[in-house]
Amino acid sequence: MFLRLSAVVLGFLLAVSAFPHIPTSFVLVGDSTTANGTTPNSGGWGNGFCGSTNTSTPSSLAPGTPCINTAHNGATTGSFVANGFFNISIAAIKAEVAKGRRTLVTIQFGHNDMKIAPPESMGANMTEMVRQIRALGAEPVLVTSLTRRTFFGNGTIQDALGPWADETILVAQRLGTHLLDLHAKSIAYCEEIGPDAAHRLNREPNDNTHLNHNGTIVFGRILADLMAASFPYQLPIVPNPPLTFNITNGIPSF
Ligand SMILES: *[C@@H]1O[C@H](CO)[C@@H](O)[C@H](O)[C@H]1NC(C)=O
Ligand SMILES: *[C@@H]1O[C@H](CO)[C@@H](O)[C@H](O)[C@H]1NC(C)=O
Ligand SMILES: *[C@@H]1O[C@H](CO)[C@@H](O)[C@H](O)[C@H]1NC(C)=O
Ligand SMILES: *[C@@H]1O[C@H](CO)[C@@H](O)[C@H](O)[C@H]1NC(C)=O
Ligand SMILES: *[C@@H]1O[C@H](CO)[C@@H](O)[C@H](O)[C@H]1NC(C)=O
Ligand SMILES: *[C@@H]1O[C@H](CO)[C@@H](O)[C@H](O)[C@H]1NC(C)=O
Ligand SMILES: CC(=O)N[C@H]1CO[C@H](CO)[C@@H](O)[C@@H]1O
């Protein structure tokens, strides 16, 4: 019975992923917890979501789906614009929209914004990013900050990013954008797998912020599943049932 049911579920998932979608592109905007990890003090979920031939990281997307990671380590919403990185994002968005593609743009900040200003400052800057992205004919998708994997002795996550996640949610509600609550989902999963397994996903043993290869696979899948749920049956996201099973059930994959 279980096998039969699994076969039906698998068949359904394959059918969904094979469905001819509107040509879609993704552009990622954010800090090091989204970035591709090419520089030290970097490495987020972007490679696991987009895939990376450079690091042999499998993609969460159907083959041929453009996914352009413009996230930059150390960036706040303010410095991302002031240092010209947002202009690089804008150029990528324009190029994808010009090809007639539905272009989804993720925006995730907080890790560095929290070091310099209250949440409302990030919120105001995010609001302006959303306005500009919409003006280009693309769709902003707000993402709450990936959690740091720092634990209290009792096994709960020591969360400092909460107010910045809440601000992101507030901006999404005010502006009516899609919202992926990566902050809540990543806290829940890290608390379920516990500190030892969570720290095996660290880029360096004592770096609880950035992700190694296995970490980008896990959190890239969490992002992909949140995205697929937010746009049901619309996106060229390829399911990974065994990895999603581990994530949903709090089982460490690595
Ligand atoms: C990583 O991201 C940076 C900044 O966007 C970009 O310059 C670089 O080409 C990317 N590297 C790879 C291997 O994708
Ligand atoms: C938001 O942008 C303004 C400049 O427009 C900048 O002064 C401020 O520091 C930025 N806030 C954050 C949190 O980056
Ligand atoms: C980004 O592009 C705009 C429009 O071309 C320009 O006015 C602005 O100076 C650019 N920002 C940076 C930091 O180069
Ligand atoms: C865990 O410890 C922290 C820090 O002492 C405390 O704030 C929190 O309430 C505790 N949580 C639980 C579930 O015991
Ligand atoms: C799921 O977790 C198990 C137990 O750690 C592991 O052996 C397996 O490789 C994981 N599967 C995936 C797809 O990550
Ligand atoms: C990733 O997981 C594999 C399989 O468990 C393991 O062999 C490898 O050492 C891990 N990589 C890192 C960087 O921890
Ligand atoms: C993160 C990573 O492995 N980056 C490598 C990508 O490839 C270039 C050469 O093309 C290397 O210099 C980077 O170290």
mmCIF file of N, CA and C in Angstrom, residues 147-153 155-158 186 189-216 218-219 252-254:
data_model
loop_
_atom_site.group_PDB
_atom_site.id
_atom_site.type_symbol
_atom_site.label_atom_id
_atom_site.label_comp_id
_atom_site.label_asym_id
_atom_site.label_seq_id
_atom_site.Cartn_x
_atom_site.Cartn_y
_atom_site.Cartn_z
ATOM 1 N N THR A 147 18.893 31.838 9.251
ATOM 2 C CA THR A 147 19.347 31.944 10.636
ATOM 3 C C THR A 147 20.847 31.691 10.773
ATOM 4 N N ARG A 148 21.451 32.285 11.801
ATOM 5 C CA ARG A 148 22.787 31.851 12.222
ATOM 6 C C ARG A 148 22.600 30.570 13.020
ATOM 7 N N ARG A 149 23.620 29.687 12.963
ATOM 8 C CA ARG A 149 23.477 28.385 13.633
ATOM 9 C C ARG A 149 24.173 28.414 14.998
ATOM 10 N N THR A 150 23.773 29.411 15.805
ATOM 11 C CA THR A 150 24.299 29.582 17.157
ATOM 12 C C THR A 150 23.203 29.158 18.133
ATOM 13 N N PHE A 151 23.564 28.256 19.064
ATOM 14 C CA PHE A 151 22.549 27.659 19.944
ATOM 15 C C PHE A 151 22.766 28.061 21.400
ATOM 16 N N PHE A 152 21.682 28.153 22.159
ATOM 17 C CA PHE A 152 21.761 28.178 23.617
ATOM 18 C C PHE A 152 22.028 26.750 24.086
ATOM 19 N N GLY A 153 22.471 26.619 25.363
ATOM 20 C CA GLY A 153 22.737 25.295 25.923
ATOM 21 C C GLY A 153 21.518 24.379 25.889
ATOM 22 N N GLY A 155 19.465 23.991 23.496
ATOM 23 C CA GLY A 155 19.167 23.475 22.154
ATOM 24 C C GLY A 155 18.313 24.382 21.285
ATOM 25 N N THR A 156 17.950 25.556 21.816
ATOM 26 C CA THR A 156 17.216 26.485 20.952
ATOM 27 C C THR A 156 18.212 27.443 20.291
ATOM 28 N N ILE A 157 17.808 27.977 19.157
ATOM 29 C CA ILE A 157 18.670 28.909 18.411
ATOM 30 C C ILE A 157 18.686 30.263 19.107
ATOM 31 N N GLN A 158 19.898 30.806 19.216
ATOM 32 C CA GLN A 158 20.083 32.150 19.767
ATOM 33 C C GLN A 158 19.825 33.129 18.617
ATOM 34 N N SER A 186 14.418 27.898 8.671
ATOM 35 C CA SER A 186 15.795 27.468 8.966
ATOM 36 C C SER A 186 16.005 27.307 10.467
ATOM 37 N N TYR A 189 14.355 23.899 11.370
ATOM 38 C CA TYR A 189 15.141 22.733 10.930
ATOM 39 C C TYR A 189 16.416 22.587 11.764
ATOM 40 N N CYS A 190 17.116 23.686 12.026
ATOM 41 C CA CYS A 190 18.363 23.609 12.809
ATOM 42 C C CYS A 190 18.080 23.111 14.225
ATOM 43 N N GLU A 191 16.975 23.564 14.829
ATOM 44 C CA GLU A 191 16.653 23.088 16.187
ATOM 45 C C GLU A 191 16.301 21.600 16.150
ATOM 46 N N GLU A 192 15.664 21.150 15.070
ATOM 47 C CA GLU A 192 15.312 19.729 14.979
ATOM 48 C C GLU A 192 16.547 18.854 14.803
ATOM 49 N N ILE A 193 17.490 19.270 13.961
ATOM 50 C CA ILE A 193 18.676 18.406 13.732
ATOM 51 C C ILE A 193 19.723 18.600 14.825
ATOM 52 N N GLY A 194 19.658 19.704 15.579
ATOM 53 C CA GLY A 194 20.565 19.937 16.698
ATOM 54 C C GLY A 194 21.895 20.544 16.278
ATOM 55 N N PRO A 195 22.658 21.026 17.290
ATOM 56 C CA PRO A 195 23.881 21.780 17.007
ATOM 57 C C PRO A 195 24.934 21.005 16.207
ATOM 58 N N ASP A 196 25.188 19.733 16.532
ATOM 59 C CA ASP A 196 26.267 19.019 15.837
ATOM 60 C C ASP A 196 25.984 18.922 14.340
ATOM 61 N N ALA A 197 24.789 18.494 13.996
ATOM 62 C CA ALA A 197 24.433 18.357 12.565
ATOM 63 C C ALA A 197 24.359 19.736 11.911
ATOM 64 N N ALA A 198 23.839 20.728 12.637
ATOM 65 C CA ALA A 198 23.730 22.076 12.050
ATOM 66 C C ALA A 198 25.126 22.633 11.760
ATOM 67 N N HIS A 199 26.081 22.353 12.656
ATOM 68 C CA HIS A 199 27.433 22.899 12.467
ATOM 69 C C HIS A 199 28.210 22.152 11.389
ATOM 70 N N ARG A 200 27.773 20.959 11.025
ATOM 71 C CA ARG A 200 28.415 20.269 9.898
ATOM 72 C C ARG A 200 28.122 20.991 8.582
ATOM 73 N N LEU A 201 27.188 21.927 8.596
ATOM 74 C CA LEU A 201 26.853 22.690 7.390
ATOM 75 C C LEU A 201 27.615 24.016 7.329
ATOM 76 N N ASN A 202 28.455 24.274 8.380
ATOM 77 C CA ASN A 202 29.241 25.520 8.426
ATOM 78 C C ASN A 202 30.332 25.520 7.367
ATOM 79 N N ARG A 203 30.588 26.686 6.817
ATOM 80 C CA ARG A 203 31.689 26.796 5.848
ATOM 81 C C ARG A 203 33.037 26.511 6.520
ATOM 82 N N GLU A 204 33.265 27.083 7.708
ATOM 83 C CA GLU A 204 34.422 26.763 8.551
ATOM 84 C C GLU A 204 33.843 26.310 9.886
ATOM 85 N N PRO A 205 34.571 25.473 10.642
ATOM 86 C CA PRO A 205 33.973 24.912 11.867
ATOM 87 C C PRO A 205 33.323 25.959 12.790
ATOM 88 N N ASN A 206 33.957 27.120 12.943
ATOM 89 C CA ASN A 206 33.407 28.115 13.871
ATOM 90 C C ASN A 206 32.613 29.221 13.183
ATOM 91 N N ASP A 207 32.326 29.048 11.907
ATOM 92 C CA ASP A 207 31.553 30.050 11.168
ATOM 93 C C ASP A 207 30.103 29.575 11.101
ATOM 94 N N ASN A 208 29.291 30.093 12.024
ATOM 95 C CA ASN A 208 27.887 29.659 12.096
ATOM 96 C C ASN A 208 26.981 30.396 11.120
ATOM 97 N N THR A 209 27.573 31.249 10.293
ATOM 98 C CA THR A 209 26.770 32.066 9.382
ATOM 99 C C THR A 209 26.770 31.509 7.960
ATOM 100 N N HIS A 210 27.972 31.197 7.444
ATOM 101 C CA HIS A 210 28.097 30.811 6.034
ATOM 102 C C HIS A 210 28.029 29.295 5.867
ATOM 103 N N LEU A 211 27.736 28.875 4.638
ATOM 104 C CA LEU A 211 27.452 27.462 4.378
ATOM 105 C C LEU A 211 28.550 26.797 3.563
ATOM 106 N N ASN A 212 28.814 25.521 3.873
ATOM 107 C CA ASN A 212 29.675 24.721 3.008
ATOM 108 C C ASN A 212 28.811 24.115 1.884
ATOM 109 N N HIS A 213 29.449 23.257 1.092
ATOM 110 C CA HIS A 213 28.767 22.623 -0.047
ATOM 111 C C HIS A 213 27.471 21.932 0.392
ATOM 112 N N ASN A 214 27.558 21.138 1.470
ATOM 113 C CA ASN A 214 26.363 20.419 1.933
ATOM 114 C C ASN A 214 25.313 21.393 2.466
ATOM 115 N N GLY A 215 25.765 22.452 3.111
ATOM 116 C CA GLY A 215 24.833 23.443 3.643
ATOM 117 C C GLY A 215 24.062 24.147 2.532
ATOM 118 N N THR A 216 24.751 24.451 1.442
ATOM 119 C CA THR A 216 24.055 25.154 0.357
ATOM 120 C C THR A 216 23.044 24.225 -0.318
ATOM 121 N N VAL A 218 21.285 21.875 1.284
ATOM 122 C CA VAL A 218 20.132 21.768 2.198
ATOM 123 C C VAL A 218 19.304 23.056 2.180
ATOM 124 N N PHE A 219 19.967 24.199 2.376
ATOM 125 C CA PHE A 219 19.182 25.443 2.474
ATOM 126 C C PHE A 219 18.709 25.922 1.099
ATOM 127 N N PRO A 252 18.892 15.028 9.706
ATOM 128 C CA PRO A 252 20.069 15.608 9.048
ATOM 129 C C PRO A 252 20.450 14.795 7.824
ATOM 130 N N SER A 253 20.677 15.464 6.699
ATOM 131 C CA SER A 253 21.081 14.761 5.475
ATOM 132 C C SER A 253 22.577 14.488 5.471
ATOM 133 N N PHE A 254 23.329 15.309 6.209
ATOM 134 C CA PHE A 254 24.799 15.198 6.198
ATOM 135 C C PHE A 254 25.334 15.125 7.622
#
